[in-house]
Amino acid sequence: MITRRGLLGLSGVCAAGVLWSAGLIVAFAAGARPVITPVAVGVAAMLTVPGFAAGILANRRGYQTRQPRRLWRLASWVPPHVPVWAAIAAALTFFGFWLALVLAFVALDGSPRRSGDRYLLVDHDREVVVDRATYERQIDHETQISLAVLGAFAVGGTFLCAARATDHEEA
């Protein structure tokens, strides 16, 4: 079992993943490329995955979770000791990543490919030759999708680890 300090530390690491992903999504949307795609997604994954996994395991063991009885009640999804403002902040942040994901998907015109010195967008076996700026923009959209998914998982990891670490019930 992970200690409360360990869970708080992992919650902090996931929070860094939230900030990293959100910052890069904004940067890519603004047309800037502060880091290359493998670094952006790799760092986001390293910050997110351990805390998310620990949060799931700690909550599963600690609360013996089952399916919520009522889907529309916040208390069904959030432990009773967690302040409502924290649950709402997590939900809004999660929704922000979901919105970024949807907007990036909408902006995709195809899969970017290179063939020699030509830049292509491939959509259902149809190839369209595009300029380099359009090609790079499509790569940015693909990166935003990956970062949005990892950012949403980071929100969950932050919330789950912090919720379990701050539970002061007697064992």
PDB file of C-alpha atoms in Angstrom:
ATOM      1  CA  MET A   1       0.000   0.000   0.000  1.00  0.00           C
ATOM      2  CA  ILE A   2       1.226   3.496  -0.795  1.00  0.00           C
ATOM      3  CA  THR A   3       1.601   5.915   2.092  1.00  0.00           C
ATOM      4  CA  ARG A   4      -0.340   9.172   2.357  1.00  0.00           C
ATOM      5  CA  ARG A   5       2.840  11.118   1.599  1.00  0.00           C
ATOM      6  CA  GLY A   6       3.467   8.957  -1.438  1.00  0.00           C
ATOM      7  CA  LEU A   7      -0.067   9.573  -2.673  1.00  0.00           C
ATOM      8  CA  LEU A   8       0.289  13.316  -2.107  1.00  0.00           C
ATOM      9  CA  GLY A   9       3.582  13.245  -4.000  1.00  0.00           C
ATOM     10  CA  LEU A  10       2.005  11.356  -6.888  1.00  0.00           C
ATOM     11  CA  SER A  11      -0.895  13.799  -6.823  1.00  0.00           C
ATOM     12  CA  GLY A  12       1.627  16.620  -7.189  1.00  0.00           C
ATOM     13  CA  VAL A  13       3.340  14.848 -10.075  1.00  0.00           C
ATOM     14  CA  CYS A  14      -0.028  14.393 -11.798  1.00  0.00           C
ATOM     15  CA  ALA A  15      -0.797  18.070 -11.168  1.00  0.00           C
ATOM     16  CA  ALA A  16       2.468  18.871 -12.959  1.00  0.00           C
ATOM     17  CA  GLY A  17       1.194  16.655 -15.793  1.00  0.00           C
ATOM     18  CA  VAL A  18      -2.010  18.702 -15.903  1.00  0.00           C
ATOM     19  CA  LEU A  19      -0.040  21.945 -16.142  1.00  0.00           C
ATOM     20  CA  TRP A  20       2.409  20.526 -18.699  1.00  0.00           C
ATOM     21  CA  SER A  21      -0.374  19.212 -20.933  1.00  0.00           C
ATOM     22  CA  ALA A  22      -2.521  22.336 -20.632  1.00  0.00           C
ATOM     23  CA  GLY A  23       0.404  24.648 -21.299  1.00  0.00           C
ATOM     24  CA  LEU A  24       1.470  22.723 -24.385  1.00  0.00           C
ATOM     25  CA  ILE A  25      -2.083  22.499 -25.730  1.00  0.00           C
ATOM     26  CA  VAL A  26      -2.350  26.284 -25.487  1.00  0.00           C
ATOM     27  CA  ALA A  27       1.086  26.723 -27.082  1.00  0.00           C
ATOM     28  CA  PHE A  28       0.293  24.372 -29.980  1.00  0.00           C
ATOM     29  CA  ALA A  29      -3.101  26.016 -30.501  1.00  0.00           C
ATOM     30  CA  ALA A  30      -1.363  29.400 -30.678  1.00  0.00           C
ATOM     31  CA  GLY A  31       0.984  28.068 -33.352  1.00  0.00           C
ATOM     32  CA  ALA A  32       4.107  27.785 -31.190  1.00  0.00           C
ATOM     33  CA  ARG A  33       6.156  24.601 -30.914  1.00  0.00           C
ATOM     34  CA  PRO A  34       8.079  24.784 -27.638  1.00  0.00           C
ATOM     35  CA  VAL A  35       9.084  21.092 -27.810  1.00  0.00           C
ATOM     36  CA  ILE A  36       8.890  18.321 -30.362  1.00  0.00           C
ATOM     37  CA  THR A  37       5.963  15.901 -30.254  1.00  0.00           C
ATOM     38  CA  PRO A  38       7.778  12.860 -28.765  1.00  0.00           C
ATOM     39  CA  VAL A  39       9.116  14.979 -25.890  1.00  0.00           C
ATOM     40  CA  ALA A  40       5.752  16.661 -25.271  1.00  0.00           C
ATOM     41  CA  VAL A  41       3.805  13.403 -25.154  1.00  0.00           C
ATOM     42  CA  GLY A  42       6.563  11.400 -23.429  1.00  0.00           C
ATOM     43  CA  VAL A  43       6.939  13.836 -20.542  1.00  0.00           C
ATOM     44  CA  ALA A  44       3.146  14.084 -20.186  1.00  0.00           C
ATOM     45  CA  ALA A  45       2.913  10.287 -20.011  1.00  0.00           C
ATOM     46  CA  MET A  46       5.717  10.027 -17.434  1.00  0.00           C
ATOM     47  CA  LEU A  47       4.003  12.632 -15.256  1.00  0.00           C
ATOM     48  CA  THR A  48       0.547  11.101 -15.614  1.00  0.00           C
ATOM     49  CA  VAL A  49       0.618   7.316 -15.716  1.00  0.00           C
ATOM     50  CA  PRO A  50       2.191   6.463 -12.317  1.00  0.00           C
ATOM     51  CA  GLY A  51      -0.124   8.751 -10.347  1.00  0.00           C
ATOM     52  CA  PHE A  52      -3.219   7.697 -12.236  1.00  0.00           C
ATOM     53  CA  ALA A  53      -2.460   4.011 -11.687  1.00  0.00           C
ATOM     54  CA  ALA A  54      -1.689   4.573  -8.001  1.00  0.00           C
ATOM     55  CA  GLY A  55      -4.876   6.606  -7.574  1.00  0.00           C
ATOM     56  CA  ILE A  56      -7.007   3.860  -9.106  1.00  0.00           C
ATOM     57  CA  LEU A  57      -5.394   1.148  -6.978  1.00  0.00           C
ATOM     58  CA  ALA A  58      -5.490   3.158  -3.746  1.00  0.00           C
ATOM     59  CA  ASN A  59      -9.144   4.089  -4.182  1.00  0.00           C
ATOM     60  CA  ARG A  60     -10.097   0.589  -5.216  1.00  0.00           C
ATOM     61  CA  ARG A  61      -8.455  -0.903  -2.130  1.00  0.00           C
ATOM     62  CA  GLY A  62      -9.347   1.879   0.261  1.00  0.00           C
ATOM     63  CA  TYR A  63     -12.999   2.335  -0.571  1.00  0.00           C
ATOM     64  CA  GLN A  64     -13.844  -1.111  -1.966  1.00  0.00           C
ATOM     65  CA  THR A  65     -15.498   0.748  -4.808  1.00  0.00           C
ATOM     66  CA  ARG A  66     -18.502  -0.466  -6.698  1.00  0.00           C
ATOM     67  CA  GLN A  67     -20.612   1.057  -9.405  1.00  0.00           C
ATOM     68  CA  PRO A  68     -22.388   4.213  -8.189  1.00  0.00           C
ATOM     69  CA  ARG A  69     -25.973   3.681  -7.127  1.00  0.00           C
ATOM     70  CA  ARG A  70     -27.193   6.968  -8.576  1.00  0.00           C
ATOM     71  CA  LEU A  71     -25.423   8.405 -11.579  1.00  0.00           C
ATOM     72  CA  TRP A  72     -26.663  11.963 -11.028  1.00  0.00           C
ATOM     73  CA  ARG A  73     -25.446  12.360  -7.440  1.00  0.00           C
ATOM     74  CA  LEU A  74     -21.983  13.799  -6.901  1.00  0.00           C
ATOM     75  CA  ALA A  75     -21.664  11.836  -3.645  1.00  0.00           C
ATOM     76  CA  SER A  76     -21.850   8.630  -5.693  1.00  0.00           C
ATOM     77  CA  TRP A  77     -18.588   9.478  -7.465  1.00  0.00           C
ATOM     78  CA  VAL A  78     -16.679  11.575  -4.928  1.00  0.00           C
ATOM     79  CA  PRO A  79     -15.663  10.469  -1.412  1.00  0.00           C
ATOM     80  CA  PRO A  80     -17.661  12.353   1.241  1.00  0.00           C
ATOM     81  CA  HIS A  81     -14.639  14.117   2.788  1.00  0.00           C
ATOM     82  CA  VAL A  82     -13.640  15.822  -0.502  1.00  0.00           C
ATOM     83  CA  PRO A  83     -14.838  19.429  -0.677  1.00  0.00           C
ATOM     84  CA  VAL A  84     -17.406  20.105  -3.381  1.00  0.00           C
ATOM     85  CA  TRP A  85     -15.266  22.918  -4.815  1.00  0.00           C
ATOM     86  CA  ALA A  86     -12.413  20.444  -5.414  1.00  0.00           C
ATOM     87  CA  ALA A  87     -14.706  18.035  -7.229  1.00  0.00           C
ATOM     88  CA  ILE A  88     -16.124  20.864  -9.345  1.00  0.00           C
ATOM     89  CA  ALA A  89     -12.637  22.198 -10.161  1.00  0.00           C
ATOM     90  CA  ALA A  90     -11.532  18.710 -11.236  1.00  0.00           C
ATOM     91  CA  ALA A  91     -14.669  18.256 -13.347  1.00  0.00           C
ATOM     92  CA  LEU A  92     -14.212  21.632 -15.071  1.00  0.00           C
ATOM     93  CA  THR A  93     -10.543  20.928 -15.774  1.00  0.00           C
ATOM     94  CA  PHE A  94     -11.436  17.499 -17.131  1.00  0.00           C
ATOM     95  CA  PHE A  95     -14.090  19.127 -19.336  1.00  0.00           C
ATOM     96  CA  GLY A  96     -11.475  21.612 -20.600  1.00  0.00           C
ATOM     97  CA  PHE A  97      -9.263  18.744 -21.750  1.00  0.00           C
ATOM     98  CA  TRP A  98     -12.267  17.027 -23.311  1.00  0.00           C
ATOM     99  CA  LEU A  99     -13.105  20.226 -25.192  1.00  0.00           C
ATOM    100  CA  ALA A 100      -9.502  20.550 -26.412  1.00  0.00           C
ATOM    101  CA  LEU A 101      -9.684  16.955 -27.634  1.00  0.00           C
ATOM    102  CA  VAL A 102     -12.915  17.542 -29.547  1.00  0.00           C
ATOM    103  CA  LEU A 103     -11.671  20.790 -31.102  1.00  0.00           C
ATOM    104  CA  ALA A 104      -8.434  19.140 -32.236  1.00  0.00           C
ATOM    105  CA  PHE A 105     -10.376  16.251 -33.784  1.00  0.00           C
ATOM    106  CA  VAL A 106     -12.655  18.669 -35.607  1.00  0.00           C
ATOM    107  CA  ALA A 107      -9.639  20.521 -37.021  1.00  0.00           C
ATOM    108  CA  LEU A 108      -8.040  17.354 -38.424  1.00  0.00           C
ATOM    109  CA  ASP A 109      -8.223  17.103 -42.213  1.00  0.00           C
ATOM    110  CA  GLY A 110      -6.362  13.800 -42.517  1.00  0.00           C
ATOM    111  CA  SER A 111      -3.233  12.013 -41.432  1.00  0.00           C
ATOM    112  CA  PRO A 112      -0.087  13.971 -42.282  1.00  0.00           C
ATOM    113  CA  ARG A 113       2.492  12.026 -44.297  1.00  0.00           C
ATOM    114  CA  ARG A 114       5.684  12.873 -46.154  1.00  0.00           C
ATOM    115  CA  SER A 115       6.578  11.401 -49.479  1.00  0.00           C
ATOM    116  CA  GLY A 116       9.993  12.616 -50.543  1.00  0.00           C
ATOM    117  CA  ASP A 117       9.782  16.389 -50.647  1.00  0.00           C
ATOM    118  CA  ARG A 118       5.951  16.460 -50.775  1.00  0.00           C
ATOM    119  CA  TYR A 119       3.671  16.993 -47.813  1.00  0.00           C
ATOM    120  CA  LEU A 120       0.459  14.975 -47.901  1.00  0.00           C
ATOM    121  CA  LEU A 121      -2.758  14.643 -45.955  1.00  0.00           C
ATOM    122  CA  VAL A 122      -4.203  11.141 -46.283  1.00  0.00           C
ATOM    123  CA  ASP A 123      -7.909  10.674 -45.636  1.00  0.00           C
ATOM    124  CA  HIS A 124      -9.581   7.367 -46.576  1.00  0.00           C
ATOM    125  CA  ASP A 125      -6.950   6.503 -49.190  1.00  0.00           C
ATOM    126  CA  ARG A 126      -7.259   9.958 -50.728  1.00  0.00           C
ATOM    127  CA  GLU A 127      -4.014  11.917 -50.785  1.00  0.00           C
ATOM    128  CA  VAL A 128      -3.997  15.706 -50.921  1.00  0.00           C
ATOM    129  CA  VAL A 129      -0.755  17.617 -51.477  1.00  0.00           C
ATOM    130  CA  VAL A 130      -0.436  20.505 -49.011  1.00  0.00           C
ATOM    131  CA  ASP A 131       2.173  23.058 -48.046  1.00  0.00           C
ATOM    132  CA  ARG A 132       4.524  22.588 -45.116  1.00  0.00           C
ATOM    133  CA  ALA A 133       2.584  24.930 -42.794  1.00  0.00           C
ATOM    134  CA  THR A 134      -0.631  22.928 -43.241  1.00  0.00           C
ATOM    135  CA  TYR A 135       1.280  19.692 -42.729  1.00  0.00           C
ATOM    136  CA  GLU A 136       2.820  20.937 -39.474  1.00  0.00           C
ATOM    137  CA  ARG A 137      -0.538  22.272 -38.294  1.00  0.00           C
ATOM    138  CA  GLN A 138      -2.018  18.792 -38.681  1.00  0.00           C
ATOM    139  CA  ILE A 139       0.859  17.330 -36.665  1.00  0.00           C
ATOM    140  CA  ASP A 140       0.115  19.926 -33.986  1.00  0.00           C
ATOM    141  CA  HIS A 141      -3.537  18.803 -33.917  1.00  0.00           C
ATOM    142  CA  GLU A 142      -2.477  15.176 -33.477  1.00  0.00           C
ATOM    143  CA  THR A 143      -0.181  16.223 -30.629  1.00  0.00           C
ATOM    144  CA  GLN A 144      -2.999  18.190 -29.012  1.00  0.00           C
ATOM    145  CA  ILE A 145      -5.182  15.079 -29.080  1.00  0.00           C
ATOM    146  CA  SER A 146      -2.527  13.024 -27.285  1.00  0.00           C
ATOM    147  CA  LEU A 147      -1.916  15.771 -24.739  1.00  0.00           C
ATOM    148  CA  ALA A 148      -5.648  16.217 -24.108  1.00  0.00           C
ATOM    149  CA  VAL A 149      -6.089  12.513 -23.360  1.00  0.00           C
ATOM    150  CA  LEU A 150      -3.066  12.463 -21.048  1.00  0.00           C
ATOM    151  CA  GLY A 151      -4.178  15.722 -19.414  1.00  0.00           C
ATOM    152  CA  ALA A 152      -7.610  14.264 -18.659  1.00  0.00           C
ATOM    153  CA  PHE A 153      -5.969  11.198 -17.103  1.00  0.00           C
ATOM    154  CA  ALA A 154      -3.683  13.520 -15.111  1.00  0.00           C
ATOM    155  CA  VAL A 155      -6.727  15.320 -13.707  1.00  0.00           C
ATOM    156  CA  GLY A 156      -8.104  11.967 -12.614  1.00  0.00           C
ATOM    157  CA  GLY A 157      -4.792  10.912 -11.085  1.00  0.00           C
ATOM    158  CA  THR A 158      -4.454  14.192  -9.217  1.00  0.00           C
ATOM    159  CA  PHE A 159      -7.978  13.944  -7.851  1.00  0.00           C
ATOM    160  CA  LEU A 160      -7.860  10.247  -6.947  1.00  0.00           C
ATOM    161  CA  CYS A 161      -4.464  10.401  -5.212  1.00  0.00           C
ATOM    162  CA  ALA A 162      -5.350  13.555  -3.299  1.00  0.00           C
ATOM    163  CA  ALA A 163      -8.772  12.186  -2.284  1.00  0.00           C
ATOM    164  CA  ARG A 164      -7.300   8.998  -0.881  1.00  0.00           C
ATOM    165  CA  ALA A 165      -4.348  10.756   0.777  1.00  0.00           C
ATOM    166  CA  THR A 166      -6.589  13.244   2.603  1.00  0.00           C
ATOM    167  CA  ASP A 167      -9.076  10.678   3.879  1.00  0.00           C
ATOM    168  CA  HIS A 168      -8.656  10.566   7.638  1.00  0.00           C
ATOM    169  CA  GLU A 169     -11.040   7.745   8.477  1.00  0.00           C
ATOM    170  CA  GLU A 170      -9.825   5.268  11.061  1.00  0.00           C
ATOM    171  CA  ALA A 171      -8.708   1.969   9.600  1.00  0.00           C
TER     172      ALA A 171
END
